[in-house]
Short mmCIF file of C-alpha atoms in Angstrom, two decimals:
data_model
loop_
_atom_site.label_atom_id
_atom_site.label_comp_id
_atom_site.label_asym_id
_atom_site.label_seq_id
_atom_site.Cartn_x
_atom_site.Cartn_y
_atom_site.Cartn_z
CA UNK S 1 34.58 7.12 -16.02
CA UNK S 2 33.85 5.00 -12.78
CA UNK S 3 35.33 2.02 -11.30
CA UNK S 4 33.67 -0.54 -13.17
CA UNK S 5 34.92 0.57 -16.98
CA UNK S 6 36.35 -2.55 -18.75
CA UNK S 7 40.55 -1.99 -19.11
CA UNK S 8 40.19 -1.38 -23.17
CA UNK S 9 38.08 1.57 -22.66
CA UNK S 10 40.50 2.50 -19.99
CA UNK S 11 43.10 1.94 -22.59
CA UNK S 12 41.27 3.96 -25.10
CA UNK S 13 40.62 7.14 -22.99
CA UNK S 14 43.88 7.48 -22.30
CA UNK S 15 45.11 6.76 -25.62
CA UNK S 16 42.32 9.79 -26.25
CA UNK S 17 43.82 11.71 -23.79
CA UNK S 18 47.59 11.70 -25.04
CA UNK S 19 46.69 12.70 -28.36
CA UNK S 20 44.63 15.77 -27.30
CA UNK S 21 47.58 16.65 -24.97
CA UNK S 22 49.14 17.61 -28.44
CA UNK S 23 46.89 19.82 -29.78
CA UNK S 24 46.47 24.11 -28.74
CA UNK S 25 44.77 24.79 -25.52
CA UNK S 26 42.24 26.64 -27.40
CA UNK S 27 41.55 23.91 -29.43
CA UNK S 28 41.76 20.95 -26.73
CA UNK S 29 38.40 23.39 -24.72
CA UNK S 30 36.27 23.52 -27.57
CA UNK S 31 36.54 19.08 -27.52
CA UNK S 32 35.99 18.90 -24.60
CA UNK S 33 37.47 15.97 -22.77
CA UNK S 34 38.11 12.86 -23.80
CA UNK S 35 35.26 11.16 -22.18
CA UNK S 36 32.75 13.69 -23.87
CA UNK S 37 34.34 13.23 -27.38
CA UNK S 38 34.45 8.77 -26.68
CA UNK S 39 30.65 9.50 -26.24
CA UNK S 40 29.73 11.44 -29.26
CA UNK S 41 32.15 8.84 -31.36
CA UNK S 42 30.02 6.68 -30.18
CA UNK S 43 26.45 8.23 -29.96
CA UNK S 44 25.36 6.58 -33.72
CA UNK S 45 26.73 2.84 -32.89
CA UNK S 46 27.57 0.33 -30.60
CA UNK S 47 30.16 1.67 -27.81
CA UNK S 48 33.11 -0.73 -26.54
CA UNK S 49 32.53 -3.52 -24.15
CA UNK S 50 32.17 -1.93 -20.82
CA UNK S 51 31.49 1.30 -21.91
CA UNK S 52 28.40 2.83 -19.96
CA UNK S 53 26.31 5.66 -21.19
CA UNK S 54 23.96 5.28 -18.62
CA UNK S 55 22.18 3.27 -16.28
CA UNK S 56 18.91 1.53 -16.75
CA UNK S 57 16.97 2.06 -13.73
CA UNK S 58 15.55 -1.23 -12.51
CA UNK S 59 11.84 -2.29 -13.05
CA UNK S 60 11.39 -2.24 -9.13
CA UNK S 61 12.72 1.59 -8.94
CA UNK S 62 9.83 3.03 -11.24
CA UNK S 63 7.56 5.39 -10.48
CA UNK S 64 4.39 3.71 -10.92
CA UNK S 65 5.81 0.94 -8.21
CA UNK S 66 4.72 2.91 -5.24
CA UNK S 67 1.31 3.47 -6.76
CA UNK S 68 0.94 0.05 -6.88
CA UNK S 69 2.00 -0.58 -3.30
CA UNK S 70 -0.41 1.68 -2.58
CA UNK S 71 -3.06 0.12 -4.00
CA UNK S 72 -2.18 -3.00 -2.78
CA UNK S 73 -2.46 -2.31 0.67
CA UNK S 74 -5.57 -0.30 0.25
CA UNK S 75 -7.60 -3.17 -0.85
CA UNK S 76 -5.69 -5.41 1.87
CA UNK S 77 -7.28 -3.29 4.95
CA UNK S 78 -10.71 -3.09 3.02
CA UNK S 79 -10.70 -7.21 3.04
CA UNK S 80 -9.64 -6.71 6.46
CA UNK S 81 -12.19 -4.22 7.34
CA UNK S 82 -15.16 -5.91 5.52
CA UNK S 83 -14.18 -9.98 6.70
CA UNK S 84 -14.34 -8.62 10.16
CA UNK S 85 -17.43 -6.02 10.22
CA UNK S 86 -19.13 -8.93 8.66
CA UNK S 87 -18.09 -11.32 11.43
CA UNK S 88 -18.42 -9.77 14.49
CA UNK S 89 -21.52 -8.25 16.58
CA UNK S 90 -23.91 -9.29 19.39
CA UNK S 91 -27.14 -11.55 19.89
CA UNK S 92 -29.77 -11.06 21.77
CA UNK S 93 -31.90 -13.68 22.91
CA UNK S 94 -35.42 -13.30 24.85
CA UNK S 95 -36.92 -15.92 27.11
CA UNK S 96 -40.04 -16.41 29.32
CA UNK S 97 -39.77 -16.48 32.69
CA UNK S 98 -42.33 -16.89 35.80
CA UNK S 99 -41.01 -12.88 36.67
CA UNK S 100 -41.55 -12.22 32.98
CA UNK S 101 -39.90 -11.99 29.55
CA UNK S 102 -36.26 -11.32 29.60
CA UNK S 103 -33.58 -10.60 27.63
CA UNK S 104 -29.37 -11.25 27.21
CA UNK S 105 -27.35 -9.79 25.44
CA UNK S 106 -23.94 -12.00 24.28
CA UNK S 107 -21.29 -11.07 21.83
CA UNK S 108 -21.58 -13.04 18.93
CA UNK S 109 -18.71 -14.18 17.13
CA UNK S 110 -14.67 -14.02 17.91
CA UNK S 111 -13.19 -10.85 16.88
CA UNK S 112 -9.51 -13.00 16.95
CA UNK S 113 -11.08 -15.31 14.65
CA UNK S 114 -12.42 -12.82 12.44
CA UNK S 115 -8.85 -10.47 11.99
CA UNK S 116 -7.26 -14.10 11.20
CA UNK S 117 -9.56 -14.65 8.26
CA UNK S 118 -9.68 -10.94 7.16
CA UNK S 119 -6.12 -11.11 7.44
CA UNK S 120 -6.44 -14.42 5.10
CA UNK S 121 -8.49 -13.27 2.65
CA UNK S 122 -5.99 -9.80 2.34
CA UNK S 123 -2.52 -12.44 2.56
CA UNK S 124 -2.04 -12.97 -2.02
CA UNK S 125 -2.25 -8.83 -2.13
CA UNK S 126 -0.30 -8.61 1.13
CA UNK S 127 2.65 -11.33 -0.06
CA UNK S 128 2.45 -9.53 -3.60
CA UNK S 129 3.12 -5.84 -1.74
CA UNK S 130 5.44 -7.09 0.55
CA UNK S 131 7.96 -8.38 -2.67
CA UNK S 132 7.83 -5.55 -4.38
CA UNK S 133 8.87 -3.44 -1.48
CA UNK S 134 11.55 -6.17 -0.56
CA UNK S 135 12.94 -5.98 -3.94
CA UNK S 136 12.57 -2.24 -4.68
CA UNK S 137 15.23 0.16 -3.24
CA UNK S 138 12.99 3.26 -3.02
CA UNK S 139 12.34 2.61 0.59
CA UNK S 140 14.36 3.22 3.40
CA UNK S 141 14.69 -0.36 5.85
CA UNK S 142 12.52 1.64 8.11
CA UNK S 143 10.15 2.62 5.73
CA UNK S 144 9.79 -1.17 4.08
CA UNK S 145 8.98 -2.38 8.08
CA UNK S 146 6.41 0.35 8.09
CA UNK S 147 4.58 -1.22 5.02
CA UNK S 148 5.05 -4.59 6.03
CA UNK S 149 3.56 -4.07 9.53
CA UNK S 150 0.35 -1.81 8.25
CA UNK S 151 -1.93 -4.64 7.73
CA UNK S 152 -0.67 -7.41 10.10
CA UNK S 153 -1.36 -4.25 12.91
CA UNK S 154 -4.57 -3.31 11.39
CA UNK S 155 -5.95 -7.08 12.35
CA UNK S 156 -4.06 -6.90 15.84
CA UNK S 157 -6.30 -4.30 16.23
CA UNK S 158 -9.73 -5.23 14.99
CA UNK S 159 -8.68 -8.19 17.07
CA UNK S 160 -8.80 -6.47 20.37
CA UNK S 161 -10.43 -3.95 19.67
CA UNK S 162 -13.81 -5.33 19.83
CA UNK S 163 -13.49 -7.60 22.39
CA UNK S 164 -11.82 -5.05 24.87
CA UNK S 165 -15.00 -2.62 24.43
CA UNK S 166 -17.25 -4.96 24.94
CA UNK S 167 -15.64 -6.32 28.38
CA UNK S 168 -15.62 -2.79 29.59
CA UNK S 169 -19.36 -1.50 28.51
CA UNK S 170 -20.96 -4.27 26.77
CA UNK S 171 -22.41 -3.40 23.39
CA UNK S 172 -22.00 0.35 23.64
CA UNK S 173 -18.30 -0.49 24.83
CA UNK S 174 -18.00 -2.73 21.51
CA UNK S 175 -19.38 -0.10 19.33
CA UNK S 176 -17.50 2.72 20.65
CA UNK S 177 -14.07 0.21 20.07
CA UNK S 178 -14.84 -1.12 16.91
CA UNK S 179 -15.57 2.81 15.59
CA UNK S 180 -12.24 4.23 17.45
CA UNK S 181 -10.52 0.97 15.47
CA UNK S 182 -11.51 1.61 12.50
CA UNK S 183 -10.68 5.09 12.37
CA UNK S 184 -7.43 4.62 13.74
CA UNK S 185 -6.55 2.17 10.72
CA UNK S 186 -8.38 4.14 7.73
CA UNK S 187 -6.58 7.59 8.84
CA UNK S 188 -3.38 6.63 10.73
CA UNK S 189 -2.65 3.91 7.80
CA UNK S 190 -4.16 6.35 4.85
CA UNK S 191 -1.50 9.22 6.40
CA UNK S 192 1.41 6.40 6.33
CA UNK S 193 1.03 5.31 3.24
CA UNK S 194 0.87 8.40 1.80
CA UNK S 195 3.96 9.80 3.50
CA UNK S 196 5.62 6.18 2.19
CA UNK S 197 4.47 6.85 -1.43
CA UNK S 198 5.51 10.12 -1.57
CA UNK S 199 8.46 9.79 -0.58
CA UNK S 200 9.45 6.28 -2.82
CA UNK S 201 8.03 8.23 -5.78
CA UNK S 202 10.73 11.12 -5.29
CA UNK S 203 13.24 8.98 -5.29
CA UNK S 204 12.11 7.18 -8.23
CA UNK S 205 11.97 10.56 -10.19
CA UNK S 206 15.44 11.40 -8.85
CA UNK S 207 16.76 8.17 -10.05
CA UNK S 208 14.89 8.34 -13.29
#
């Protein structure tokens, strides 16, 4: 019996109680006490208001929620990673010149401007993630921060990536960036949200 039982079961445990008080001490162990015996009374029909047999865990505390949350941010740093390795590269451009044919190299394309539409084009599955982690209670406040910065610092970093590479090398520099980017996000955010789904899907097995 908790806190929260309504006063007439109250009332009716320890009406339970006193009469069992009566009987042989032999007698009042094989009952058991009276909360045990109010729940088998009650085990075929409907049990008094307020009377709790157990609670219901909530939709958001399931364990398929964390799969999903998963999922969802999976396919948020693939639009991510495809809006901006679509977007961003270099031109080359060749011209004629008295001394001969030459050629520049320019970066073509605004990594910035293509993390702001991957990130875009990931925000329905991002906003959808982010709820069901605000709701749920099978993540620590640390942990929910943790998923709700994993995409927003994946395009941070395709955003500067890029551009920083290329100001230091040129094309090899961008290359080499873009590469050390993108493995940074597929393995450092792959290893988070694992450790974050684990970990919300043992406490929604405890709690279940």
């Amino acid at each position: 019996m908790n806190g929260t039982t309504h006063p007439l079961v109250a009332a009716y445990l320890d009406d339970l109680a006193r009469m069992l008080g009566d009987l042989e001490p032999g007698e009042r162990a094989e009952l058991g006490p009276a909360d045990a015996i109010a729940q088998a009374a009650y085990a075929d029909r409907a049990a008094p208001p307020g009377y709790q047999r157990g609670a219901r865990v909530p939709l958001t505390s399931r364990p398929w929620v964390p799969v999903v949350v998963a999922l969802l941010q999976g396919l948020s740093l693939l639009l991510v990673i495809l809006v901006v390795g679509a977007s961003v590269g270099w031109v080359e451009e060749s011209s004629a010149t008295p001394a001969g044919e030459t050629s520049v190299t320019t970066y073509g394309g605004s990594s910035l401007a293509a993390a702001l539409a991957g990130g875009l084009a990931a925000l329905p599955l991002w906003i959808v993630m982010a709820l069901l982690v605000g709701i749920s209670v099978l993540w620590r406040p640390r942990e929910k921060v943790a998923h709700l910065l994993v995409v927003p610092v994946a395009a941070v970093l395709f955003a500067a990536g890029p551009s920083l590479g290329w100001s230091l090398a040129g094309p090899a520099g961008m290359v080499v960036a873009a590469w050390t980017v993108l493995a940074l996000v597929v393995a450092g955010g792959g290893w988070l949200l694992y450790r974050l789904t684990i970990s919300a899907r043992r406490r929604a097995s405890a709690a279940g």
